[in-house]
mmCIF file of C-alpha atoms and ligand atoms in Angstrom:
data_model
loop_
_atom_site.group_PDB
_atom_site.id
_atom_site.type_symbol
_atom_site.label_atom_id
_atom_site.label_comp_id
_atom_site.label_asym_id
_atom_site.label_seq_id
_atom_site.Cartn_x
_atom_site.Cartn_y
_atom_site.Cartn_z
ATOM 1 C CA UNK A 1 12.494 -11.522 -2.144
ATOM 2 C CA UNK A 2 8.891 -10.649 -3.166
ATOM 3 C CA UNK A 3 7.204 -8.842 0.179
ATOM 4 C CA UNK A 4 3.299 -7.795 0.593
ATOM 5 C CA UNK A 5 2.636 -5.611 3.089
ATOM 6 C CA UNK A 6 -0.986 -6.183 3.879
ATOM 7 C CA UNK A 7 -3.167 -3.780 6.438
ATOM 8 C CA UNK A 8 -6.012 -1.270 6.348
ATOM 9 C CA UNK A 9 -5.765 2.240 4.189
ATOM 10 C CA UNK A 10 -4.001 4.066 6.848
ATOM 11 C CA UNK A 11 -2.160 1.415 8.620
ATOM 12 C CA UNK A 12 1.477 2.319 7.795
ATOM 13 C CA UNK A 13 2.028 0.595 4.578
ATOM 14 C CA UNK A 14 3.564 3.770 2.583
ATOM 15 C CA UNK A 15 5.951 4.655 5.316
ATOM 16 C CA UNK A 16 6.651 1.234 6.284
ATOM 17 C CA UNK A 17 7.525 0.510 2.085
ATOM 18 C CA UNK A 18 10.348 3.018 2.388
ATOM 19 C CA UNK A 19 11.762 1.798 5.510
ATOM 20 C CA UNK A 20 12.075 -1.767 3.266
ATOM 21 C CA UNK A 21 12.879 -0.236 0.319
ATOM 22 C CA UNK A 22 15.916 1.619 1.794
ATOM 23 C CA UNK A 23 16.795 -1.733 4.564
ATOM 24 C CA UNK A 24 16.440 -4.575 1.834
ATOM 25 C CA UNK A 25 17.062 -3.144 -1.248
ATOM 26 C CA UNK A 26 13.198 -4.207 -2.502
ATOM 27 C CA UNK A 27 11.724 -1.769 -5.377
ATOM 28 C CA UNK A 28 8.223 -0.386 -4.088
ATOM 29 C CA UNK A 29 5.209 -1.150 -5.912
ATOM 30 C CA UNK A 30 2.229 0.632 -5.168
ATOM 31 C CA UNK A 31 -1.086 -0.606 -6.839
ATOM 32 C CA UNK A 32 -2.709 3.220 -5.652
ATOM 33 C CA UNK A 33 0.369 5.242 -6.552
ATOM 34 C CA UNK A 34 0.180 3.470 -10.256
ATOM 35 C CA UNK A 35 -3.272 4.687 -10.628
ATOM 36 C CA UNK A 36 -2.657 8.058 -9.603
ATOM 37 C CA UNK A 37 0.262 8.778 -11.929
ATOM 38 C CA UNK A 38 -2.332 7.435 -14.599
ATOM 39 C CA UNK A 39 -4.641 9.444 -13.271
ATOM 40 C CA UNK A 40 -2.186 12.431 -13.358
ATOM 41 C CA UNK A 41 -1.393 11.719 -17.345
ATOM 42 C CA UNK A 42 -4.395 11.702 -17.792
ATOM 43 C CA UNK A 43 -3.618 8.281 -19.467
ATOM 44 C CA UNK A 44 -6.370 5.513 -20.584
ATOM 45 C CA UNK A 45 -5.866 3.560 -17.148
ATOM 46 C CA UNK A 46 -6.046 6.771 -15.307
ATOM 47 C CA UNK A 47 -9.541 7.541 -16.390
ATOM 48 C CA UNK A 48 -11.043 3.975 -16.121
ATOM 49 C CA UNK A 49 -9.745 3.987 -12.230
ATOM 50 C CA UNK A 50 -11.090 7.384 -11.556
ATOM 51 C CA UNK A 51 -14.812 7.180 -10.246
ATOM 52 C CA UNK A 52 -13.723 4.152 -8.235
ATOM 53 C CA UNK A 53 -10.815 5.837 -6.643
ATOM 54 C CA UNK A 54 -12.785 8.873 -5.986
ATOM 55 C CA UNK A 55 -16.247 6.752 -4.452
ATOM 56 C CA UNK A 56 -12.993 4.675 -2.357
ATOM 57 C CA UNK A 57 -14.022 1.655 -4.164
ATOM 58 C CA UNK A 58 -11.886 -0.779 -5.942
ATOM 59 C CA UNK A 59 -11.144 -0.345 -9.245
ATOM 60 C CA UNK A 60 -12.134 -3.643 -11.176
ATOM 61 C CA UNK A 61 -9.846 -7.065 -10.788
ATOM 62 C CA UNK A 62 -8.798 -6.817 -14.424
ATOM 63 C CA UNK A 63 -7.483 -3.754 -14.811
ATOM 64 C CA UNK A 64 -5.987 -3.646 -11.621
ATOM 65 C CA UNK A 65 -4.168 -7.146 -12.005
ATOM 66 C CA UNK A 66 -2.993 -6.149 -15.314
ATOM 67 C CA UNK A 67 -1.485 -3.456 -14.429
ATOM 68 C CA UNK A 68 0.223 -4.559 -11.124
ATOM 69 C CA UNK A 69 1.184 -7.881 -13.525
ATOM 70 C CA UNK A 70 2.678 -5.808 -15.800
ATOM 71 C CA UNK A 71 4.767 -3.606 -13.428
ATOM 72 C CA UNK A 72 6.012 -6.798 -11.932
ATOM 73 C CA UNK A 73 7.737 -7.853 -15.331
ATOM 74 C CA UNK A 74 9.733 -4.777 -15.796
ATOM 75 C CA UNK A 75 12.975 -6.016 -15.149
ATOM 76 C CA UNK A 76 14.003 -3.483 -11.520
ATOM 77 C CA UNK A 77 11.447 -6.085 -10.317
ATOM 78 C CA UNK A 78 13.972 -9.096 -10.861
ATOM 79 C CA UNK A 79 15.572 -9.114 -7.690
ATOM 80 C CA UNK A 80 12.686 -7.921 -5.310
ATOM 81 C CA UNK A 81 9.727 -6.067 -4.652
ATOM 82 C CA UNK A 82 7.485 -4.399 -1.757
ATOM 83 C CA UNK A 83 4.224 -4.574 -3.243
ATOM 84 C CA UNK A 84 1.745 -2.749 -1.348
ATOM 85 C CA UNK A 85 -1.846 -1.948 -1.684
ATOM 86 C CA UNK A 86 -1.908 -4.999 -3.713
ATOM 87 C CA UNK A 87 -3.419 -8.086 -2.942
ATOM 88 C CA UNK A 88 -6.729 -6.018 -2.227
ATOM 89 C CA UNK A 89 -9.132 -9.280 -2.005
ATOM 90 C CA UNK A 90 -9.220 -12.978 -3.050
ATOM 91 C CA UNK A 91 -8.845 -13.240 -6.687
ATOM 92 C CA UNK A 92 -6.373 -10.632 -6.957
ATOM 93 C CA UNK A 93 -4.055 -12.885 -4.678
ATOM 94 C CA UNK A 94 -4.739 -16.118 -6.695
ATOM 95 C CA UNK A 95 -3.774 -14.449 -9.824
ATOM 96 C CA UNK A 96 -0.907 -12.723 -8.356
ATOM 97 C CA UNK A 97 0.000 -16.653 -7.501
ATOM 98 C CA UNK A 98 -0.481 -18.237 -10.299
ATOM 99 C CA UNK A 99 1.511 -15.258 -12.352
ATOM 100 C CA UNK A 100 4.723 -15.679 -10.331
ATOM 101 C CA UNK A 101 4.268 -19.245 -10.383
ATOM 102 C CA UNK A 102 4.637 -19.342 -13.817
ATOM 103 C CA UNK A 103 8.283 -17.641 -13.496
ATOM 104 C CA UNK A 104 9.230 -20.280 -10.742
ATOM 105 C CA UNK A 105 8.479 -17.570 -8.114
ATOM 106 C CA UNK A 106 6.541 -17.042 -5.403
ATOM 107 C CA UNK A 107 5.367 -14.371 -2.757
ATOM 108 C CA UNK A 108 7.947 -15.370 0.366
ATOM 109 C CA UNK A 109 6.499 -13.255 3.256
ATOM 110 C CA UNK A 110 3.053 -10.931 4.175
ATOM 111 C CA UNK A 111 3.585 -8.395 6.778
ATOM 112 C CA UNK A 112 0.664 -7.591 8.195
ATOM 113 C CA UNK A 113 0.314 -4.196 9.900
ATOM 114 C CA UNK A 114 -2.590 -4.407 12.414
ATOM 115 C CA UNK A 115 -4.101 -1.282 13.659
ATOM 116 C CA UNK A 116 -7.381 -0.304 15.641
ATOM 117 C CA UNK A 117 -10.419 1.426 13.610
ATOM 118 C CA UNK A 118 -10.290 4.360 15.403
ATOM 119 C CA UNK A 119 -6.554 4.885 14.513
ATOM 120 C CA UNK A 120 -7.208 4.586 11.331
ATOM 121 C CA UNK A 121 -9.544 7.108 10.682
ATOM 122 C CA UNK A 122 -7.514 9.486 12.949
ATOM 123 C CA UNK A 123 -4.591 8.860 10.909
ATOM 124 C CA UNK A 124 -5.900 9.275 7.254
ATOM 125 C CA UNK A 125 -7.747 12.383 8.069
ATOM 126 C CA UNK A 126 -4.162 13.762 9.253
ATOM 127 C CA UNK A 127 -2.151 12.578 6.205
ATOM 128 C CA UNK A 128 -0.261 14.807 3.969
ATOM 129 C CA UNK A 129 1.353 13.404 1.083
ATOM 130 C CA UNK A 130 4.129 14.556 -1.145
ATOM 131 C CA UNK A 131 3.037 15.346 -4.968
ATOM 132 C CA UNK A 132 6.543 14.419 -6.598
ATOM 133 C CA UNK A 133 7.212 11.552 -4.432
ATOM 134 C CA UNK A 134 4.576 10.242 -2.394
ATOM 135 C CA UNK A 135 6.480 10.373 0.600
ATOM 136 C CA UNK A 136 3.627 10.101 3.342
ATOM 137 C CA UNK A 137 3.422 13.137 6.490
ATOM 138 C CA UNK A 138 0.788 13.757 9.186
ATOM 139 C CA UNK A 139 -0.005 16.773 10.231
ATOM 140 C CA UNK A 140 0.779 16.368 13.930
ATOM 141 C CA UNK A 141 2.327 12.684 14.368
ATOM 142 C CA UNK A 142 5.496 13.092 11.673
ATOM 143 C CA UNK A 143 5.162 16.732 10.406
ATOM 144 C CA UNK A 144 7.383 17.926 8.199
ATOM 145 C CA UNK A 145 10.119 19.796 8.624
ATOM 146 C CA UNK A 146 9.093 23.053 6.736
ATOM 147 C CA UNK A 147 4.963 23.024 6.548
ATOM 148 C CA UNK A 148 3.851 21.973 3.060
ATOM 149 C CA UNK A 149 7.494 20.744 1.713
ATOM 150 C CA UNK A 150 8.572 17.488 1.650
ATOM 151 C CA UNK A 151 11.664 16.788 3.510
ATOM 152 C CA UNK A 152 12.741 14.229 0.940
ATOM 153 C CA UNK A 153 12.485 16.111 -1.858
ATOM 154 C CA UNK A 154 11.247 19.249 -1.414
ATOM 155 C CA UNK A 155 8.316 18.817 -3.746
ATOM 156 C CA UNK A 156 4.755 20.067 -2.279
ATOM 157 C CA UNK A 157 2.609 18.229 0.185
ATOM 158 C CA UNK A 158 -1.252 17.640 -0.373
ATOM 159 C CA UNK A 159 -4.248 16.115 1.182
ATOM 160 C CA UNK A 160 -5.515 13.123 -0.985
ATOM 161 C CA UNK A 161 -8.966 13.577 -2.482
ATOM 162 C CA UNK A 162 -10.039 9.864 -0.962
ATOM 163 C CA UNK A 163 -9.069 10.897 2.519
ATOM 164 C CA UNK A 164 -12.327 13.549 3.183
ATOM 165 C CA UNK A 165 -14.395 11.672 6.192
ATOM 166 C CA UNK A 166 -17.309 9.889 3.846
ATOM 167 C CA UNK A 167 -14.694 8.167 1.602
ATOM 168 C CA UNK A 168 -12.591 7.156 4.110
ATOM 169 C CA UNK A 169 -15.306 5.294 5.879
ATOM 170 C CA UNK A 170 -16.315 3.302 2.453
ATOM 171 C CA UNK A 171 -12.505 2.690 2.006
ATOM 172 C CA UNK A 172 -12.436 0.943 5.652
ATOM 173 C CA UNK A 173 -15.859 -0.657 4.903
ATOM 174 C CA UNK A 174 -14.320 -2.191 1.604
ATOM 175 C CA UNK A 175 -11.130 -2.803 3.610
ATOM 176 C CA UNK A 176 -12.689 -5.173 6.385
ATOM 177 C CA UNK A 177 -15.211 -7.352 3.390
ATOM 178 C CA UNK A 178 -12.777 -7.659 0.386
ATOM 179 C CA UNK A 179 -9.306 -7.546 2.000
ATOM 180 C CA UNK A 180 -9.022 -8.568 5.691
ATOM 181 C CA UNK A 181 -9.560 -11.960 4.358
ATOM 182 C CA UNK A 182 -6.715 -12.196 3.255
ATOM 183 C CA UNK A 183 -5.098 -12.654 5.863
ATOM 184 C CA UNK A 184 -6.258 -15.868 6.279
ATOM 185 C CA UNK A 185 -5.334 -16.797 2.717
ATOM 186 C CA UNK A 186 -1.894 -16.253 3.626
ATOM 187 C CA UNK A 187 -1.987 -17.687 7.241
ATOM 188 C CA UNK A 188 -3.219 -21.093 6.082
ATOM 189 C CA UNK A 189 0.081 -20.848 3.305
ATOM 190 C CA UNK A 190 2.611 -20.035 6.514
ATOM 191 C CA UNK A 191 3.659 -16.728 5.486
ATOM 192 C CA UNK A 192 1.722 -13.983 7.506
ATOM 193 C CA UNK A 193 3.748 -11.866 9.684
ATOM 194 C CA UNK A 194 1.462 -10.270 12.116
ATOM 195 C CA UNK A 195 3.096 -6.846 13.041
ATOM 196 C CA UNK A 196 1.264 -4.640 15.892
ATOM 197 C CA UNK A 197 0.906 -0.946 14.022
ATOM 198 C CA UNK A 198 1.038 1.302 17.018
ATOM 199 C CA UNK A 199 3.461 3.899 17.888
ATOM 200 C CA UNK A 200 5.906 5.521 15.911
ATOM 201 C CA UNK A 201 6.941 4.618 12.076
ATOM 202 C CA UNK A 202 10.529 3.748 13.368
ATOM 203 C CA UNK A 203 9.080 1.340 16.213
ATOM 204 C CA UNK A 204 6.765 -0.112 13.660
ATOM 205 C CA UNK A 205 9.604 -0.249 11.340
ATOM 206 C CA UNK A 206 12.365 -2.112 13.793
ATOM 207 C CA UNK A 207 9.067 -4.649 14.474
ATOM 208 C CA UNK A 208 8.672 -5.612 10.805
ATOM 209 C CA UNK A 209 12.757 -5.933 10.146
ATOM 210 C CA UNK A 210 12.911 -8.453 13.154
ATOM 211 C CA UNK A 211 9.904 -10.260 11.764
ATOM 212 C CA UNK A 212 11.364 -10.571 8.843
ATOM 213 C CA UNK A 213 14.300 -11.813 10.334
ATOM 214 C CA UNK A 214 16.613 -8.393 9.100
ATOM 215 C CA UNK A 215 16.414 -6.841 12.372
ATOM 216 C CA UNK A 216 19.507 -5.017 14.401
HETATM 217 P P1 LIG B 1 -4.292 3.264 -1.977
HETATM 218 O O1 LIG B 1 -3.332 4.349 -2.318
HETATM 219 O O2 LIG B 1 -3.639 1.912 -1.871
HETATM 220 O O3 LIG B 1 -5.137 3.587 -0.777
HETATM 221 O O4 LIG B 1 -5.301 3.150 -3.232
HETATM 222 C C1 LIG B 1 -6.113 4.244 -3.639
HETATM 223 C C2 LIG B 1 -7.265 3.723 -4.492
HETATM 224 O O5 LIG B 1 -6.764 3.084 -5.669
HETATM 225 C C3 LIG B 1 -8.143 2.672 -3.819
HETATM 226 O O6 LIG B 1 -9.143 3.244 -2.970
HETATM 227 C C4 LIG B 1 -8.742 1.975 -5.038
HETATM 228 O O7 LIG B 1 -9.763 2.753 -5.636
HETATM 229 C C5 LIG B 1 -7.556 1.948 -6.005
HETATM 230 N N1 LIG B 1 -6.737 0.718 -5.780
HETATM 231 C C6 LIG B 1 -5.458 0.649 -5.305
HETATM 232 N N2 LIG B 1 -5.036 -0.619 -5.247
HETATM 233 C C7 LIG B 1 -6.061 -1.391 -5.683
HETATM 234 C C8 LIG B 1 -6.252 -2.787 -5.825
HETATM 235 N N3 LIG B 1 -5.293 -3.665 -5.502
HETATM 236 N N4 LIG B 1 -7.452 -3.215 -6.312
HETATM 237 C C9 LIG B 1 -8.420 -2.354 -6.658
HETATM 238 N N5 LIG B 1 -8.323 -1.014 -6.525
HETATM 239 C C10 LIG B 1 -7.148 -0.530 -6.039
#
């Protein structure tokens, strides 16, 4: 089952990527989380995403598509993934078409999380994450359990760089003319699932398992 979970920086798509991950068996890939453990080698990729990453712009189609292309092939994607963050506009989707087309496959459902402008900026400028395993918090709607640890893991939470106010409101403005279209790329091919983002991550997370038809 290949799954993208489309929606704005902030909408859910971390939290709601575990939920699936640990429900359906799917192996999470994260286009941002790839570039930040480049970014934290300090590997070639790594420094060719940086300036975008930090100016909340995205990072150009062909490095980004090779990379997500290449994670794709590893073979824990075989049987499933949660791809998130990815799609980010137009040609990105094509390609990601045409690649699994290629292998006989194909994307079979977007989830889209939709959530008000306002709750998105409140919600990124809240967001902890965890450094070891990216395990999204926020500071006052899921807290963790001991401030600054992550209840997963135990490794420590941080604020990310690209959620400070100015960046956020670039990655939203970058969100809404690159991205949001694609959600009628993937309405006209029958596979958006429009899921309403508010309230808590379980409600959102029951919503998107009955969607998908997996709920209980
Ligand atoms: P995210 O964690 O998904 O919010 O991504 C963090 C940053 O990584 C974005 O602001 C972009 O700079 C870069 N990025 C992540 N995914 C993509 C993508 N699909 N296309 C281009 N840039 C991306």
């Amino acid at each position: 089952m290949y799954v993208i979970l489309l929606g704005a920086p902030g909408a859910g798509k971390g939290t709601q990527a575990d939920t699936l991950v640990r429900e359906l068996e799917l192996v999470h890939v994260a286009s941002g989380d790839l570039f930040r453990q480049a970014l934290g080698q300090g590997t070639e990729l790594g420094l060719k995403a940086k300036s975008y990453m930090e100016k909340g712009m995205l990072v150009p189609d062909e490095v980004t598509i090779q990379m997500v292309l290449e994670r794709l092939s590893a073979p824990d994607c075989e049987s499933g993934v949660i791809l998130d963050g990815f799609p980010r506009n137009l040609n990105q989707a094509e390609a990601l078409d045409k690649a699994l087309a290629e292998q006989g496959k194909a994307i079979d459902r977007v989830v889209y999380i939709k959530v008000s402008e306002d709750e998105l900026v409140r919600r990124l400028s809240g967001r902890w994450i965890c450094r070891d395993c990216q395990m999204p918090y926020h500071a006052t709607d899921s807290p963790p359990r001991v401030w600054g640890k992550c209840d997963k893991c135990g490794g420590e939470l941080y604020q990310r760089a690209d959620d400070i106010p100015e960046t956020v409101k670039e990655r939203l403005g970058v969100y809404f003319a690159e991205t949001a279209p694609l959600i009628d790329y993937y309405t006209r091919t029958g596979k958006l699932l429009e899921v309403e983002g508010k309230g808590g991550a379980a409600k959102v997370g029951s919503r998107i398992l009955s969607a998908l038809g997996e709920g209980r």
